[in-house]
mmCIF file of C-alpha atoms in Angstrom:
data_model
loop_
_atom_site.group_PDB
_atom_site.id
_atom_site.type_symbol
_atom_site.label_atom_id
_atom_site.label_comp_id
_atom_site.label_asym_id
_atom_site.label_seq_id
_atom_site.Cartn_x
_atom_site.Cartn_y
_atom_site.Cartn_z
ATOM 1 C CA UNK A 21 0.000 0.000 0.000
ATOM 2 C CA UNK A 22 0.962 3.770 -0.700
ATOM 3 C CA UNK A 23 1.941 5.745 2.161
ATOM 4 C CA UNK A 24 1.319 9.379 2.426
ATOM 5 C CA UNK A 25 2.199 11.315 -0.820
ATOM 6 C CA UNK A 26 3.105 14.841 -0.677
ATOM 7 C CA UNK A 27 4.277 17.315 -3.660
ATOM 8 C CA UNK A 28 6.507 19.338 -4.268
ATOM 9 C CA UNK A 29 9.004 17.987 -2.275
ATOM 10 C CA UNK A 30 11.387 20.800 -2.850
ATOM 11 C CA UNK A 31 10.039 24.095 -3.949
ATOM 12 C CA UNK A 32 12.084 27.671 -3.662
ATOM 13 C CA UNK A 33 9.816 30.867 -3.817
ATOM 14 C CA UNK A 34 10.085 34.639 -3.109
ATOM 15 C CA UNK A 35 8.490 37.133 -0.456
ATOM 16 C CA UNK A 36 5.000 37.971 -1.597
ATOM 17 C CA UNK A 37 4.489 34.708 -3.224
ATOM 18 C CA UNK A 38 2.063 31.850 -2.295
ATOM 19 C CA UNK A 39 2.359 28.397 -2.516
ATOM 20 C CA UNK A 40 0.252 25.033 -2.618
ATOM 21 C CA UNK A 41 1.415 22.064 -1.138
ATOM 22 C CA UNK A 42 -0.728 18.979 -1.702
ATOM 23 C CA UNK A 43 -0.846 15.525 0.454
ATOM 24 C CA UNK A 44 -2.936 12.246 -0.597
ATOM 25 C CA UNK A 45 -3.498 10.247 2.961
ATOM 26 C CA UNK A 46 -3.083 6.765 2.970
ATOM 27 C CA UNK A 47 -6.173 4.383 1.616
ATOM 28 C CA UNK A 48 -8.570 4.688 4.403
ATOM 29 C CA UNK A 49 -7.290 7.017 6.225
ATOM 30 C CA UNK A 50 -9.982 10.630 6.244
ATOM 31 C CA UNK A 51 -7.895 12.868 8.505
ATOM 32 C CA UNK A 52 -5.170 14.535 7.264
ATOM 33 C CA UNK A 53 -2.958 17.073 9.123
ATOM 34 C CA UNK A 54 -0.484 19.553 8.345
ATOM 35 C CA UNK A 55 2.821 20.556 10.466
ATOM 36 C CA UNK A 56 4.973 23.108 10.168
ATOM 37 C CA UNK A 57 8.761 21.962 11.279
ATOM 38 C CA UNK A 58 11.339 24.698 11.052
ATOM 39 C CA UNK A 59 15.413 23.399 10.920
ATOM 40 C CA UNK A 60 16.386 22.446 14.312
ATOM 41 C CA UNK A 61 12.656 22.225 16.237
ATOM 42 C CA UNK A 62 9.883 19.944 16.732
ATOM 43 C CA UNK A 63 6.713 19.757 14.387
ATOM 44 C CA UNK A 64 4.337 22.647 14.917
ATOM 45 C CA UNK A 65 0.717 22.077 14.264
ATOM 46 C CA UNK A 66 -1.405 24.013 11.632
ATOM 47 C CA UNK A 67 -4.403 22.431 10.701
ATOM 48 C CA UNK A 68 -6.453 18.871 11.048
ATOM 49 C CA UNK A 69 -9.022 18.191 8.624
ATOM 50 C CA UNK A 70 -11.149 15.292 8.941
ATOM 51 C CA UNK A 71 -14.386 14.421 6.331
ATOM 52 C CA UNK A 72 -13.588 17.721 4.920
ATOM 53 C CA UNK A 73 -14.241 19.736 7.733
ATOM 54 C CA UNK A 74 -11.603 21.744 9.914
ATOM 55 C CA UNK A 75 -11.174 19.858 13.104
ATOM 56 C CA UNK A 76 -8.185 22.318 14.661
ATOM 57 C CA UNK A 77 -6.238 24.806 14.089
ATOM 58 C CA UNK A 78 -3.059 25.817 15.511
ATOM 59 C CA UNK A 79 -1.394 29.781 15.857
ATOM 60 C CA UNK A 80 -0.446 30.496 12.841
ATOM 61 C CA UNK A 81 -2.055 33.960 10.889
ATOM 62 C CA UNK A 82 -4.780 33.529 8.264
ATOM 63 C CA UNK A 83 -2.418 33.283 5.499
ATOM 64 C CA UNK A 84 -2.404 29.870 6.240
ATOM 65 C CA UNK A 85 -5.185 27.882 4.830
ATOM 66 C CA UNK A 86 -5.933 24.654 3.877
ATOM 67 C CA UNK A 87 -8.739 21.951 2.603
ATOM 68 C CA UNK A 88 -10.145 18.691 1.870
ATOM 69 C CA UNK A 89 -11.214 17.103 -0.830
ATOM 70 C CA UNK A 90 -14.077 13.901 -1.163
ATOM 71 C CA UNK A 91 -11.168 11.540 -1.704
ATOM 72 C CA UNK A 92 -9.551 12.869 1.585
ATOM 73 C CA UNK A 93 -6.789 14.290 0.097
ATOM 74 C CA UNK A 94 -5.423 17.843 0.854
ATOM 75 C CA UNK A 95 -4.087 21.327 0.448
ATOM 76 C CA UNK A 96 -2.130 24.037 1.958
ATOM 77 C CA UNK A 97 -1.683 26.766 0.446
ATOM 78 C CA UNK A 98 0.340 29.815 2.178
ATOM 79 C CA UNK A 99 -0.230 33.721 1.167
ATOM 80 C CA UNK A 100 2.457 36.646 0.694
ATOM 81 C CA UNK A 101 4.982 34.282 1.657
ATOM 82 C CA UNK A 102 7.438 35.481 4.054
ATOM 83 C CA UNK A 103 11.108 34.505 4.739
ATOM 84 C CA UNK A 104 10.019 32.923 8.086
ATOM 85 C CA UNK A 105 7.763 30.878 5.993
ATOM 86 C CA UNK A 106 10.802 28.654 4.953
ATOM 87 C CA UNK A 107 9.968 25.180 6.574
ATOM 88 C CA UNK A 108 9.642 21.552 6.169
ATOM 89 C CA UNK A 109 5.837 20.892 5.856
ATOM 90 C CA UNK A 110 4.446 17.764 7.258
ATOM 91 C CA UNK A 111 1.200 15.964 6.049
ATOM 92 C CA UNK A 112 0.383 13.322 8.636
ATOM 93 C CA UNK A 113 -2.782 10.850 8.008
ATOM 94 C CA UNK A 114 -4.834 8.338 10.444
ATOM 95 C CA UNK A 115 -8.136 6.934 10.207
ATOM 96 C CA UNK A 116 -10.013 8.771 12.699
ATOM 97 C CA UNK A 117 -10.117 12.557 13.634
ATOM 98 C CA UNK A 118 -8.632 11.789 17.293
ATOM 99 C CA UNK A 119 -7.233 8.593 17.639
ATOM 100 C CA UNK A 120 -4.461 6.980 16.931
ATOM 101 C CA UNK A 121 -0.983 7.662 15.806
ATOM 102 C CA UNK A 122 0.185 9.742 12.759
ATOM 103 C CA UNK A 123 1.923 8.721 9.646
ATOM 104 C CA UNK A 124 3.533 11.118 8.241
ATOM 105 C CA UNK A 125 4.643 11.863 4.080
ATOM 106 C CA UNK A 126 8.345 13.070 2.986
ATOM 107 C CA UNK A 127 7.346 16.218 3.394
ATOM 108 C CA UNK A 128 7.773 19.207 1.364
ATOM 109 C CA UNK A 129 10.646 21.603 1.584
ATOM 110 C CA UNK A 130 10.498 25.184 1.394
ATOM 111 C CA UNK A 131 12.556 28.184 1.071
ATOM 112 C CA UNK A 132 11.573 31.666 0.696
ATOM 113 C CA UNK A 133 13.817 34.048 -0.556
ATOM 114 C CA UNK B 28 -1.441 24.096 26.980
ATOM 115 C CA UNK B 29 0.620 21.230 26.573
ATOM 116 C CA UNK B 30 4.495 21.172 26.334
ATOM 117 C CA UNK B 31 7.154 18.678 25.576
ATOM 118 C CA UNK B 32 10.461 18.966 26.514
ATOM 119 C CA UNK B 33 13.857 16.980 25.369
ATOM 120 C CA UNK B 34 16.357 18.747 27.128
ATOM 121 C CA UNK B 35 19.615 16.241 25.585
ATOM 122 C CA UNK B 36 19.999 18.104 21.967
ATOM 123 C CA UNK B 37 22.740 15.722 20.877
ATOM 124 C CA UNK B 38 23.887 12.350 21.935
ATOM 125 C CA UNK B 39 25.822 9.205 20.958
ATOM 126 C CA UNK B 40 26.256 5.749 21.374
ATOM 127 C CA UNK B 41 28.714 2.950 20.505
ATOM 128 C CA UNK B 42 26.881 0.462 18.215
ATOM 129 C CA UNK B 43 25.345 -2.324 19.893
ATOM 130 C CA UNK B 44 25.460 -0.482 23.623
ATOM 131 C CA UNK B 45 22.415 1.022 25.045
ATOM 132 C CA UNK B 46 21.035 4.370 25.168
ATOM 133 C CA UNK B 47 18.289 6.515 26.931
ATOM 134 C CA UNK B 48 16.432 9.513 25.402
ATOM 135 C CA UNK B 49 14.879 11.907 27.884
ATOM 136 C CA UNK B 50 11.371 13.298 27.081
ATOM 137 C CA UNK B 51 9.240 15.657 30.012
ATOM 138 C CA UNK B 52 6.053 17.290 29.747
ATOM 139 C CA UNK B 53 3.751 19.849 31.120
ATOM 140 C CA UNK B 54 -0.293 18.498 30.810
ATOM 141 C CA UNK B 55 -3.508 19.167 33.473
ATOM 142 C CA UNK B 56 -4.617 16.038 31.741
ATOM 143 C CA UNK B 57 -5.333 12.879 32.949
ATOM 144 C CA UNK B 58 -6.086 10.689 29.847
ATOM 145 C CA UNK B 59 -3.726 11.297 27.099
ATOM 146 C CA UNK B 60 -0.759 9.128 24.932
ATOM 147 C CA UNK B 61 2.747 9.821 24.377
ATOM 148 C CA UNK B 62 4.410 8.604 21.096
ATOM 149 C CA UNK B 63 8.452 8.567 20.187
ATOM 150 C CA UNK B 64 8.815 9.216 16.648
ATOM 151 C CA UNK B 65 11.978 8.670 14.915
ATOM 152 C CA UNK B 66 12.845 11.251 11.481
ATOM 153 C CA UNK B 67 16.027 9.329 9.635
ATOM 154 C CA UNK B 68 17.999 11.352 7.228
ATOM 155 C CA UNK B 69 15.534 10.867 4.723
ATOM 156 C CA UNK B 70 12.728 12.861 6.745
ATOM 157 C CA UNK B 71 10.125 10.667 6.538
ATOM 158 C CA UNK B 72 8.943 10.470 10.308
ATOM 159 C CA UNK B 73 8.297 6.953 11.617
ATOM 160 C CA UNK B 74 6.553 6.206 14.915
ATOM 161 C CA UNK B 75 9.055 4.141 17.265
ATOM 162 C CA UNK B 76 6.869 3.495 20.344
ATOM 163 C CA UNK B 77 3.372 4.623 21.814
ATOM 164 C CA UNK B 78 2.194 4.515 25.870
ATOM 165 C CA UNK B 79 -1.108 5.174 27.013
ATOM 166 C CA UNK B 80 -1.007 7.178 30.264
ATOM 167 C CA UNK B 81 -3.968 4.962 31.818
ATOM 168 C CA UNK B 82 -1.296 2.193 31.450
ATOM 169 C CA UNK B 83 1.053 1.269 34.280
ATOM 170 C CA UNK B 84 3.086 -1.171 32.035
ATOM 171 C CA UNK B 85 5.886 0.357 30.512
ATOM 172 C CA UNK B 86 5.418 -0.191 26.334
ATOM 173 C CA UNK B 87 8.189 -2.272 24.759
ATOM 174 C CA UNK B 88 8.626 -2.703 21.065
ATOM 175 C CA UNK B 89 11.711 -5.301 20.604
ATOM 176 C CA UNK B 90 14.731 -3.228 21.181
ATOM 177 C CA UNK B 91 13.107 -0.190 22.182
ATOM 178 C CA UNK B 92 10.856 0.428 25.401
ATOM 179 C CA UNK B 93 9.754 3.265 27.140
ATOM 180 C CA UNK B 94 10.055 4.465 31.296
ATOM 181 C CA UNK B 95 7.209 6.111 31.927
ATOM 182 C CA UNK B 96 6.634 8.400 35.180
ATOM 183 C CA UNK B 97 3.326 9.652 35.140
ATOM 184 C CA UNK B 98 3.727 11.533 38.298
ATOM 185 C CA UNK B 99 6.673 12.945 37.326
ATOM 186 C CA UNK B 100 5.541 13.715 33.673
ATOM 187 C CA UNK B 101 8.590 12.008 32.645
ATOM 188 C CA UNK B 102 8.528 9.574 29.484
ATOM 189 C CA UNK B 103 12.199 8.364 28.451
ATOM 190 C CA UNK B 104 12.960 6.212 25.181
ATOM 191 C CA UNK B 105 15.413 3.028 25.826
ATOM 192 C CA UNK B 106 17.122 1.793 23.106
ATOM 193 C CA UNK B 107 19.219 -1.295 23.372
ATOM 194 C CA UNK B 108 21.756 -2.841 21.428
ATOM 195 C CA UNK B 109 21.916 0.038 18.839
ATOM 196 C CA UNK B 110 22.297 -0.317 15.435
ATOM 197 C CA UNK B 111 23.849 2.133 12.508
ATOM 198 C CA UNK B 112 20.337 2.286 11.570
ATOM 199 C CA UNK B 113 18.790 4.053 14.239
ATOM 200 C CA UNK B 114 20.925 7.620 13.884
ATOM 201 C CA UNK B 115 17.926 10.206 13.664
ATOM 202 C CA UNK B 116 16.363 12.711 15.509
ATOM 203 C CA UNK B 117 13.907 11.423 17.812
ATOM 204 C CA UNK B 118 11.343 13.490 18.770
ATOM 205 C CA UNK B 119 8.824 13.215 22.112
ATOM 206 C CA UNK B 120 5.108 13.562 21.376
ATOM 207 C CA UNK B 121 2.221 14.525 23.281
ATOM 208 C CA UNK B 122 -1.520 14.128 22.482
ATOM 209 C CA UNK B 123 -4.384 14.779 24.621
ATOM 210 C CA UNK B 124 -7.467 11.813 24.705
ATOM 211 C CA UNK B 125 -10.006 15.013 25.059
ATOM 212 C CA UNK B 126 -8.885 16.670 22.069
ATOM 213 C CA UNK B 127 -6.875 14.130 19.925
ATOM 214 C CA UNK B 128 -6.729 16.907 17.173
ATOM 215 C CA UNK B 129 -3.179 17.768 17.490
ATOM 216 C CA UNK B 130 0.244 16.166 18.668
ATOM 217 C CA UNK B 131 2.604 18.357 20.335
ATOM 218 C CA UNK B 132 6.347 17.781 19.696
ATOM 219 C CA UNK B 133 9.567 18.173 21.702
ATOM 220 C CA UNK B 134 12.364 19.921 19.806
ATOM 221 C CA UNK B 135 14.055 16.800 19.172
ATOM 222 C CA UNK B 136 17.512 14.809 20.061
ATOM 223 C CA UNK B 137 19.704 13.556 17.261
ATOM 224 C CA UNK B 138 21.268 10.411 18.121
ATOM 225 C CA UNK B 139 24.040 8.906 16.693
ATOM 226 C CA UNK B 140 25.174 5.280 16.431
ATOM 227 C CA UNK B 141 29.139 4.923 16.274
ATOM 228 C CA UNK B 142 30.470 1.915 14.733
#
């Protein structure tokens, strides 16, 4: 079976750009999360999304936004990008909106310049 | 609001010796799991080991197990006889039973196995 698919996986842009990142979850699997991890810290949280409804949402400014499709899959897409922006983003997957562990994709790098 | 701490930024081990990763963290909860997840090289993150806090018995998962303090909020990885193939950054999770909506990470501790 796949695991979780994510794309770009690299991906340079400039200040004032935006950018879409997009995750397929694993077969089964309706929640889909996204996380923020910036070189040398933890995963931050930014959104859950589970039967295409926002579930959470962690503190990060409205230029972060995301969604969910009928086949579970997902965006995030990021507004006048800034150079803080530049991150590893994390899709993570599980069956069920609060239970269970997370898989996580590859990721997708980004840099803002 | 939760926290998780991993106070030991860097560490190493010989291959095939032991090792302990420390993991604290801050909850008012009383139902919640803790997860160790490893992220190789390659980034992909990998869940090593779970524990549910209404569990006394310490988790084990072949060479890796878990000392888990719930009084002292303390939730350490063991890993013994270490392999080349378990240099990473291992990072502490936290995720409330209420909620469940989000997993809080520590900031991580990159091991290294020596040959």
């Amino acid at each position: 079976d796949a695991g979780v698919t994510q794309s770009p996986t690299h991906l340079i842009k400039t200040r004032g750009q935006h950018v879409t990142l997009r995750c397929s979850p694993i077969s089964g699997h309706k929640s889909v999360s996204w996380y923020q991890q910036v070189l040398g810290q933890g995963p931050q949280f930014i959104f859950q999304y589970y039967e295409k409804e926002e579930r959470g949402r962690g503190n990060f400014p409205d230029r972060f936004s995301a969604r969910q499709f009928p086949n579970y899959s997902s965006e995030l897409n990021v507004n006048a990008l800034l150079l803080g922006d530049s991150a590893l983003y994390l899709c993570a997957t599980r069956t069920g909106p609060n239970t269970g562990e997370l898989f996580f994709g590859e990721g997708s790098r980004l840099t803002v310049l | 609001a939760q926290t998780v701490t991993q106070s030991q930024p860097e560490m190493s081990v010989q291959e095939a010796e032991t090792v302990t990763l420390s993991c604290t963290y801050d909850t008012s909860e009383n139902n919640y799991y803790l997860f160790w997840y490893k992220q190789p090289p390659s980034r992909q993150m990998i869940l090593v080991i779970r524990q549910e806090a209404y569990k006394q018995q310490n988790a084990t998962e072949n060479r890796f197990s878990v000392n888990f303090q719930k009084a002292a909020k303390s939730f350490s990885l063991k890993i013994s006889d270490s392999q080349l193939g378990d240099t990473a950054m291992y990072f502490c999770a936290f995720m409330s039973s209420n909620t469940g909506n989000q997993f809080y990470f520590g900031t991580g501790t990159s091991l290294t196995v020596i040959p």
